[in-house]
């Protein structure tokens, strides 16, 4: 099932070790203390000592419109004074959430029927998993309960969404994943392809792996496949063009639902309103969060197509009530802010802006491909990963214990740039409002951090 475990440049060690860098463990955090941020403006944040940083990760991949969006503050303030709270259970609703649901259905990348609201990406994926089970029970196929997702995927941190995640650190010592949550090789050509394997042969092999897993487990037991159109926390992995076509053919063949986790990729991040469009997916459900409100308030939306909705509607009539809700689902203040966020995306032509910035951003990062530390530069839209390697020719990774990626991110912080080290991949996910000159400044600060890291790597003789 997991070919990469036997591959010489395997992620096995990285899955178990390097992603949890020593400095990210709790003891080290207590010793070092956090970077305490006081305020933000546009793409910039300032810490309590007055030092400013470019927020190159939009916080946790979420602050799409940056700081200081007065329209969002106004939307929240007004809603607070009119109706700070109402709920969506027992046949109740409110105007802000109705307006938001209608807008989301209008802009959905594939035909969708209903929106299910919750408060976070994790709850969105958790709800999707619950709805998948509900659906198959309605279809009189109660054995269809298993979920498949990618190793290195990140789908959240509730028990179900952490089980969907393919990260060692979300599972180890928590007794996860739950039974029936299965993981396949991530579609990362640079890292997981065999030597001399073409992209097409690589994606065929991964599709084959999926089909073998389905057959091994029994097609009548596989309920759904969850995927991030482009994997974020796993190291910004952009699947090869031919990947999803082959995967979706297999899912259709075995009647397996497809859930697109667009928690990072929705709302312009990849150069289209949805990653589903960028990667040519046809999901039954789509999970959105983060950029939905530009992170100004917590909210997530699960889009559900008619096939799934009509089944869960029938099933809930049988059961008597649809037993899935949260107190703050579709909170009116969050919903109002989300609707205003979607309006700003349109008014400011954010998707168009991203497509204009993409060549400056990815082109600028690609210029760094000749740097002695850089193995691969990958990305789409305003989302990118730069993987640092010990040997550019063999793609050999650094020993995770050296913490090279973390060292580089720390140097970037000294140069006034917040980025994220995922093992030795440096992730970039700047606010979508970033300008050409800000992108250039961000990349020059990163370049300085790379050069600092190179000095350390050479001194320490970490190259192989
Ligand atoms: C792709 C993806 N799905 C789900 C989640 C979980 O979202 P939340 O942290 O809002 O629960 C994240 C968070 O980073 C994510 O990146």
Coordinates of C-alpha atoms and ligand atoms in Angstrom, one line a residue:
X1 CA 0.0 0.0 0.0
X2 CA 2.7 2.5 0.9
X3 CA 5.4 2.3 -1.7
X4 CA 7.3 5.3 -0.3
X5 CA 8.2 3.2 2.7
X6 CA 10.7 1.2 0.6
X7 CA 11.8 4.1 -1.5
X8 CA 15.4 5.3 -0.7
X9 CA 14.3 9.0 -0.5
X10 CA 11.3 7.9 1.5
X11 CA 9.3 10.2 3.7
X12 CA 9.0 7.4 6.3
X13 CA 11.7 9.0 8.5
X14 CA 10.3 12.5 7.8
X15 CA 6.8 11.4 8.6
X16 CA 7.9 10.1 11.9
X17 CA 10.5 12.6 12.9
X18 CA 11.4 15.8 11.0
X19 CA 8.0 17.3 11.0
X20 CA 8.1 17.4 14.7
X21 CA 11.2 19.4 15.1
X22 CA 12.7 19.5 18.6
X23 CA 11.9 23.2 18.9
X24 CA 8.2 22.5 18.4
X25 CA 7.8 20.3 21.3
X26 CA 6.2 21.7 24.4
X27 CA 9.2 21.6 26.7
X28 CA 11.3 23.6 24.2
X29 CA 8.5 26.1 23.7
X30 CA 8.3 26.7 27.4
X31 CA 12.0 27.4 27.5
X32 CA 12.1 29.7 24.5
X33 CA 8.7 31.4 24.9
X34 CA 6.5 32.5 22.0
X35 CA 6.9 35.4 19.6
X36 CA 4.2 37.7 21.0
X37 CA 2.4 39.6 18.3
X38 CA 0.7 42.9 19.2
X39 CA -0.9 44.3 16.0
X40 CA -1.2 43.9 12.3
X41 CA -1.6 46.1 9.2
X42 CA -2.0 44.7 5.7
X43 CA 0.5 41.8 5.3
X44 CA 2.5 43.1 8.3
X45 CA 2.5 42.2 12.0
X46 CA 4.4 43.9 14.9
X47 CA 5.6 42.1 18.0
X48 CA 5.5 43.5 21.5
X49 CA 9.1 44.8 21.1
X50 CA 8.1 46.9 18.0
X51 CA 9.8 44.6 15.5
X52 CA 7.8 44.2 12.2
X53 CA 7.5 41.1 10.1
X54 CA 5.9 40.1 6.8
X55 CA 3.3 37.5 7.7
X56 CA 4.3 35.1 4.9
X57 CA 1.9 32.4 6.1
X58 CA -1.3 34.5 6.5
X59 CA -1.2 33.2 10.1
X60 CA -2.3 29.6 9.8
X61 CA -3.0 29.8 6.0
X62 CA -6.1 31.8 6.7
X63 CA -5.8 35.6 6.9
X64 CA -6.4 36.0 3.1
X65 CA -7.3 39.7 3.2
X66 CA -4.6 40.7 5.7
X67 CA -5.1 43.1 8.6
X68 CA -7.0 46.3 8.8
X69 CA -10.0 45.4 6.7
X70 CA -12.4 48.0 8.1
X71 CA -15.4 46.6 6.2
X72 CA -15.1 43.3 8.1
X73 CA -14.8 45.2 11.4
X74 CA -17.9 47.2 10.5
X75 CA -19.9 44.1 9.4
X76 CA -19.1 42.4 12.8
X77 CA -19.8 45.5 14.9
X78 CA -23.2 46.1 13.2
X79 CA -24.2 42.4 13.5
X80 CA -23.2 42.4 17.1
X81 CA -25.6 45.2 17.9
X82 CA -28.5 43.8 15.8
X83 CA -28.4 40.1 16.6
X84 CA -25.2 38.8 18.3
X85 CA -26.5 35.2 18.4
X86 CA -29.0 32.9 17.1
X87 CA -28.9 29.2 16.2
X88 CA -29.8 26.8 13.4
X89 CA -31.5 24.0 15.2
X90 CA -35.2 23.1 15.7
X91 CA -36.2 24.9 12.4
X92 CA -34.6 28.2 13.3
X93 CA -32.4 30.3 11.1
X94 CA -31.3 34.0 10.6
X95 CA -30.7 36.3 7.8
X96 CA -26.9 36.5 7.8
X97 CA -26.5 32.7 7.5
X98 CA -29.2 32.5 4.8
X99 CA -27.5 35.2 2.8
X100 CA -24.1 33.4 3.2
X101 CA -25.5 30.0 2.2
X102 CA -27.1 31.5 -0.9
X103 CA -23.9 33.2 -1.9
X104 CA -21.8 30.0 -1.4
X105 CA -24.2 28.0 -3.5
X106 CA -24.0 30.6 -6.2
X107 CA -20.1 30.5 -6.4
X108 CA -19.7 26.8 -5.7
X109 CA -17.3 25.3 -8.3
X110 CA -19.6 22.3 -9.0
X111 CA -23.4 22.1 -8.5
X112 CA -24.1 22.0 -4.8
X113 CA -27.4 21.7 -3.0
X114 CA -27.0 22.8 0.6
X115 CA -24.4 24.3 3.0
X116 CA -23.7 22.8 6.5
X117 CA -22.1 25.3 8.9
X118 CA -19.7 24.8 11.7
X119 CA -16.9 26.7 13.3
X120 CA -13.6 25.3 12.0
X121 CA -12.1 23.2 9.3
X122 CA -11.8 20.3 11.7
X123 CA -15.5 20.4 12.5
X124 CA -16.3 20.7 8.7
X125 CA -14.3 17.5 8.0
X126 CA -15.7 15.8 11.0
X127 CA -19.3 16.7 9.8
X128 CA -18.4 15.5 6.3
X129 CA -17.3 12.1 7.7
X130 CA -20.5 11.8 9.8
X131 CA -22.6 12.7 6.8
X132 CA -20.8 10.1 4.7
X133 CA -21.8 7.4 7.2
X134 CA -25.3 8.7 7.3
X135 CA -25.5 8.7 3.5
X136 CA -24.4 5.0 3.2
X137 CA -26.7 3.9 5.9
X138 CA -29.5 5.5 3.9
X139 CA -28.3 3.7 0.8
X140 CA -28.7 0.4 2.7
X141 CA -24.9 -0.1 2.6
X142 CA -24.0 0.2 6.3
X143 CA -20.7 -1.7 5.7
X144 CA -19.4 1.3 3.7
X145 CA -17.7 3.1 6.5
X146 CA -14.0 3.2 5.7
X147 CA -12.3 6.5 4.6
X148 CA -9.2 6.9 2.5
X149 CA -7.0 9.9 2.5
X150 CA -3.3 10.7 2.0
X151 CA -0.3 10.1 4.2
X152 CA 0.9 13.6 5.1
X153 CA -2.6 15.1 4.6
X154 CA -3.9 17.4 7.2
X155 CA -7.7 17.5 7.7
X156 CA -7.9 18.8 11.3
X157 CA -7.7 17.7 14.9
X158 CA -11.1 16.4 16.1
X159 CA -11.0 12.6 16.5
X160 CA -12.4 11.9 13.0
X161 CA -10.5 14.7 11.2
X162 CA -7.2 13.7 13.0
X163 CA -7.8 10.2 11.8
X164 CA -8.3 11.4 8.3
X165 CA -5.0 13.3 8.6
X166 CA -2.0 11.4 7.6
X167 CA 0.5 13.0 10.0
X168 CA 2.4 10.8 12.4
X169 CA 2.2 13.5 15.1
X170 CA -1.6 13.7 15.0
X171 CA -1.8 10.0 15.6
X172 CA 1.2 8.9 17.8
X173 CA 0.4 8.5 21.5
X174 CA -3.3 9.6 20.8
X175 CA -4.2 6.0 19.8
X176 CA -5.2 7.3 16.3
X177 CA -6.2 6.8 13.6
X178 CA -9.6 5.2 14.4
X179 CA -10.1 1.9 12.8
X180 CA -11.2 2.1 9.2
X181 CA -9.2 5.3 8.3
X182 CA -6.7 4.3 5.6
X183 CA -3.9 6.3 4.1
X184 CA -2.2 6.1 0.7
X185 CA 1.0 7.6 -0.8
X186 CA 0.8 11.4 -1.3
X187 CA 1.0 12.6 -4.9
X188 CA 4.4 14.2 -4.5
X189 CA 6.4 13.4 -7.6
X190 CA 9.7 14.9 -6.5
X191 CA 9.8 12.9 -3.3
X192 CA 7.8 9.8 -4.0
X193 CA 8.5 8.9 -7.6
X194 CA 10.9 6.0 -8.4
X195 CA 14.1 6.8 -10.2
X196 CA 13.4 7.5 -13.9
X197 CA 9.7 7.1 -13.4
X198 CA 7.7 9.5 -15.6
X199 CA 5.0 11.7 -14.1
X200 CA 2.4 9.7 -15.9
X201 CA 3.8 6.3 -14.7
X202 CA 4.0 7.8 -11.2
X203 CA 0.3 8.8 -11.1
X204 CA -0.7 5.4 -12.7
X205 CA 1.2 3.7 -9.9
X206 CA -0.6 5.7 -7.2
X207 CA -3.9 5.1 -8.8
X208 CA -3.1 1.4 -8.9
X209 CA -2.2 1.6 -5.2
X210 CA -5.6 3.1 -4.5
X211 CA -7.4 0.4 -6.5
X212 CA -5.5 -2.4 -4.8
X213 CA -6.3 -1.0 -1.4
X214 CA -10.0 -0.8 -2.3
X215 CA -10.0 -4.3 -3.6
X216 CA -8.0 -5.6 -0.6
X217 CA -10.4 -3.9 1.9
X218 CA -13.5 -4.7 -0.2
X219 CA -15.2 -2.1 -2.3
X220 CA -18.4 -2.5 -0.3
X221 CA -16.5 -1.2 2.8
X222 CA -15.1 2.0 1.3
X223 CA -17.2 5.0 2.0
X224 CA -15.3 8.1 0.9
X225 CA -12.0 9.6 -0.3
X226 CA -10.9 12.9 1.3
X227 CA -8.3 15.0 -0.4
X228 CA -6.9 18.5 -0.2
X229 CA -6.8 19.6 -3.9
X230 CA -3.2 20.9 -3.0
X231 CA -1.8 19.5 0.2
X232 CA -0.9 22.3 2.6
X233 CA 0.5 21.2 6.0
X234 CA 2.0 18.1 4.5
X235 CA 4.5 20.4 2.7
X236 CA 2.6 22.1 -0.1
X237 CA 2.3 19.2 -2.5
X238 CA 0.8 20.0 -5.9
X239 CA -0.3 16.7 -7.5
X240 CA 0.8 16.1 -11.1
X241 CA -1.8 17.1 -13.7
X242 CA -2.8 13.5 -14.5
X243 CA -3.3 12.4 -10.9
X244 CA -6.9 13.4 -10.1
X245 CA -8.3 12.2 -13.4
X246 CA -7.0 8.7 -12.6
X247 CA -8.1 8.8 -9.0
X248 CA -11.6 10.0 -9.8
X249 CA -12.1 7.2 -12.4
X250 CA -11.4 4.7 -9.7
X251 CA -13.7 6.4 -7.2
X252 CA -16.5 6.4 -9.7
X253 CA -15.8 2.7 -10.6
X254 CA -16.3 1.7 -6.9
X255 CA -19.0 4.2 -6.0
X256 CA -16.9 6.0 -3.4
X257 CA -17.8 9.6 -2.4
X258 CA -15.3 12.3 -2.9
X259 CA -14.8 15.1 -0.3
X260 CA -12.6 18.0 -1.3
X261 CA -11.0 19.6 1.8
X262 CA -10.6 23.2 0.5
X263 CA -9.9 24.7 4.0
X264 CA -6.7 26.2 2.6
X265 CA -7.3 26.2 -1.2
X266 CA -10.8 27.9 -1.4
X267 CA -11.4 31.6 -2.2
X268 CA -8.6 32.4 -4.6
X269 CA -5.6 30.9 -3.1
X270 CA -4.7 28.7 -6.1
X271 CA -5.6 31.3 -8.8
X272 CA -9.2 30.2 -9.1
X273 CA -12.0 30.8 -6.6
X274 CA -11.7 27.1 -5.6
X275 CA -8.9 24.5 -5.7
X276 CA -11.5 22.1 -7.1
X277 CA -11.5 24.1 -10.3
X278 CA -7.7 24.4 -10.4
X279 CA -7.2 20.7 -9.9
X280 CA -10.3 19.6 -11.9
X281 CA -12.2 17.8 -9.1
X282 CA -15.8 16.7 -9.0
X283 CA -16.4 16.4 -5.3
X284 CA -19.7 15.4 -3.6
X285 CA -18.8 17.6 -0.7
X286 CA -16.4 20.6 -0.2
X287 CA -15.2 21.8 3.1
X288 CA -14.3 25.5 3.4
X289 CA -13.1 27.5 6.4
X290 CA -10.1 29.9 7.0
X291 CA -10.4 32.3 4.0
X292 CA -14.2 32.1 4.2
X293 CA -14.0 34.9 6.8
X294 CA -10.4 35.8 6.1
X295 CA -9.9 34.4 9.6
X296 CA -11.5 37.5 11.2
X297 CA -14.0 35.1 13.0
X298 CA -14.3 31.4 13.1
X299 CA -16.7 29.8 10.6
X300 CA -16.6 26.8 8.2
X301 CA -19.0 25.7 5.5
X302 CA -19.5 22.2 4.2
X303 CA -21.0 22.2 0.7
X304 CA -23.2 19.2 0.0
X305 CA -24.5 18.0 -3.4
X306 CA -28.0 17.0 -4.1
X307 CA -27.2 13.3 -4.2
X308 CA -25.9 13.4 -0.7
X309 CA -28.4 15.9 0.6
X310 CA -31.5 14.0 -0.6
X311 CA -30.2 10.8 1.1
X312 CA -29.5 12.5 4.4
X313 CA -32.8 14.3 4.3
X314 CA -34.6 10.9 3.8
X315 CA -32.5 9.3 6.5
X316 CA -33.2 12.0 9.0
X317 CA -37.0 11.5 8.5
X318 CA -36.4 7.9 9.4
X319 CA -34.4 8.7 12.5
X320 CA -36.7 11.6 13.5
X321 CA -34.1 14.3 13.6
X322 CA -30.8 15.1 11.9
X323 CA -28.6 14.8 15.0
X324 CA -25.6 16.9 13.9
X325 CA -25.3 20.5 15.1
X326 CA -23.2 22.8 17.2
X327 CA -24.3 25.7 19.4
X328 CA -22.3 28.2 17.3
X329 CA -23.0 26.7 13.8
X330 CA -23.4 29.6 11.3
X331 CA -23.0 32.2 14.1
X332 CA -24.6 35.4 12.8
X333 CA -21.6 37.6 13.4
X334 CA -19.2 35.1 11.7
X335 CA -21.7 34.6 8.9
X336 CA -22.0 38.4 8.3
X337 CA -18.3 38.8 8.3
X338 CA -18.0 35.8 5.9
X339 CA -20.5 37.4 3.5
X340 CA -18.6 40.7 3.6
X341 CA -15.3 38.8 3.0
X342 CA -16.8 37.2 -0.1
X343 CA -18.0 40.6 -1.3
X344 CA -14.5 42.0 -0.9
X345 CA -13.0 39.1 -2.9
X346 CA -15.3 40.2 -5.7
X347 CA -15.0 43.9 -5.3
X348 CA -11.2 43.8 -5.2
X349 CA -11.0 41.2 -8.0
X350 CA -8.9 39.0 -5.7
X351 CA -8.7 36.0 -8.0
X352 CA -7.5 38.2 -10.8
X353 CA -5.0 39.8 -8.5
X354 CA -3.7 36.3 -7.5
X355 CA -3.2 35.3 -11.1
X356 CA -1.2 38.5 -11.7
X357 CA 0.9 38.0 -8.6
X358 CA 1.5 34.2 -9.3
X359 CA 4.3 34.6 -11.8
X360 CA 6.1 37.2 -9.6
X361 CA 5.7 35.0 -6.6
X362 CA 6.4 31.6 -8.0
X363 CA 8.8 33.0 -10.6
X364 CA 10.8 34.7 -7.8
X365 CA 10.9 31.5 -5.8
X366 CA 11.9 29.5 -8.8
X367 CA 15.0 31.8 -9.2
X368 CA 16.1 30.4 -5.9
X369 CA 16.1 26.9 -7.4
X370 CA 19.8 27.3 -8.2
X371 CA 20.6 28.0 -4.5
X372 CA 22.8 25.1 -3.1
X373 CA 20.2 24.3 -0.5
X374 CA 17.1 24.2 -2.7
X375 CA 15.9 20.9 -4.0
X376 CA 12.4 21.7 -5.3
X377 CA 10.2 24.8 -5.6
X378 CA 6.5 24.0 -6.0
X379 CA 3.2 25.8 -5.8
X380 CA 0.1 27.3 -7.4
X381 CA -1.3 30.8 -7.1
X382 CA -0.1 32.3 -3.9
X383 CA 0.8 29.0 -2.2
X384 CA 4.3 27.5 -2.3
X385 CA 6.8 25.2 -0.8
X386 CA 10.6 25.3 -1.1
X387 CA 12.2 22.0 -0.1
X388 CA 15.8 22.1 1.2
X389 CA 17.9 19.1 0.6
X390 CA 21.3 17.7 1.5
X391 CA 22.0 16.7 -2.0
X392 CA 20.4 18.3 -5.0
X393 CA 21.4 15.5 -7.4
X394 CA 20.1 12.6 -5.4
X395 CA 17.4 14.6 -3.7
X396 CA 18.6 13.2 -0.4
X397 CA 17.0 14.9 2.6
X398 CA 18.9 16.3 5.6
X399 CA 18.9 14.2 8.7
X400 CA 15.8 15.5 10.5
X401 CA 17.7 15.8 13.7
X402 CA 19.7 18.8 12.2
X403 CA 16.4 20.8 12.0
X404 CA 17.6 22.6 8.9
X405 CA 14.1 23.9 7.9
X406 CA 13.5 25.2 11.3
X407 CA 16.8 26.9 11.4
X408 CA 16.0 28.6 8.1
X409 CA 12.5 29.8 9.4
X410 CA 14.2 31.2 12.5
X411 CA 16.7 33.1 10.4
X412 CA 13.8 34.4 8.3
X413 CA 12.1 35.7 11.5
X414 CA 15.3 37.6 12.3
X415 CA 15.1 39.1 8.9
X416 CA 11.5 40.1 9.5
X417 CA 9.7 37.4 7.7
X418 CA 7.3 34.8 9.2
X419 CA 7.3 31.6 7.2
X420 CA 6.7 28.0 8.3
X421 CA 9.1 25.1 8.3
X422 CA 7.3 21.8 7.5
X423 CA 10.3 19.5 8.1
X424 CA 12.7 21.0 5.6
X425 CA 10.1 22.4 3.3
X426 CA 9.5 26.1 3.8
X427 CA 5.9 27.0 3.3
X428 CA 4.6 30.3 1.9
X429 CA 1.0 31.4 2.0
X430 CA 1.0 35.2 2.1
X431 CA -2.2 37.3 2.3
X432 CA -3.8 37.4 -1.1
X433 CA -3.7 41.2 -1.1
X434 CA 0.1 41.1 -1.2
X435 CA 1.6 43.5 -3.8
X436 CA 4.5 43.0 -6.3
X437 CA 7.0 45.0 -4.2
X438 CA 5.9 43.2 -1.0
X439 CA 6.4 39.8 -2.8
X440 CA 9.9 40.9 -3.9
X441 CA 10.8 42.0 -0.4
X442 CA 9.5 38.7 1.1
X443 CA 11.6 36.7 -1.3
X444 CA 14.7 38.8 -0.7
X445 CA 14.3 38.3 3.1
X446 CA 13.9 34.5 2.5
X447 CA 17.0 34.6 0.3
X448 CA 18.9 36.1 3.2
X449 CA 17.7 33.4 5.5
X450 CA 18.7 30.8 3.0
X451 CA 22.2 32.2 2.8
X452 CA 22.5 32.2 6.6
X453 CA 21.3 28.6 6.6
X454 CA 23.9 27.7 3.9
X455 CA 26.7 29.0 6.1
X456 CA 25.4 26.9 9.0
X457 CA 25.0 23.8 6.9
X458 CA 28.5 24.1 5.4
X459 CA 30.1 24.8 8.8
X460 CA 28.3 21.8 10.3
X461 CA 29.1 19.6 7.2
X462 CA 25.5 18.6 6.8
X463 CA 25.7 18.4 2.9
X464 CA 25.9 14.8 1.5
Ligands
LIG1 C1 -6.6 21.4 4.7 C2 -7.0 21.6 6.1 N1 -8.1 21.0 6.6 C3 -8.5 21.2 7.8 C4 -7.9 22.0 8.7 C5 -8.4 22.2 10.1 O1 -8.9 23.4 10.2 P1 -9.1 24.1 11.7 O2 -7.8 24.3 12.2 O3 -9.9 25.3 11.4 O4 -9.9 23.1 12.5 C6 -6.7 22.7 8.3 C7 -5.9 23.6 9.2 O5 -4.9 24.0 8.9 C8 -6.2 22.5 7.0 O6 -5.1 23.0 6.5

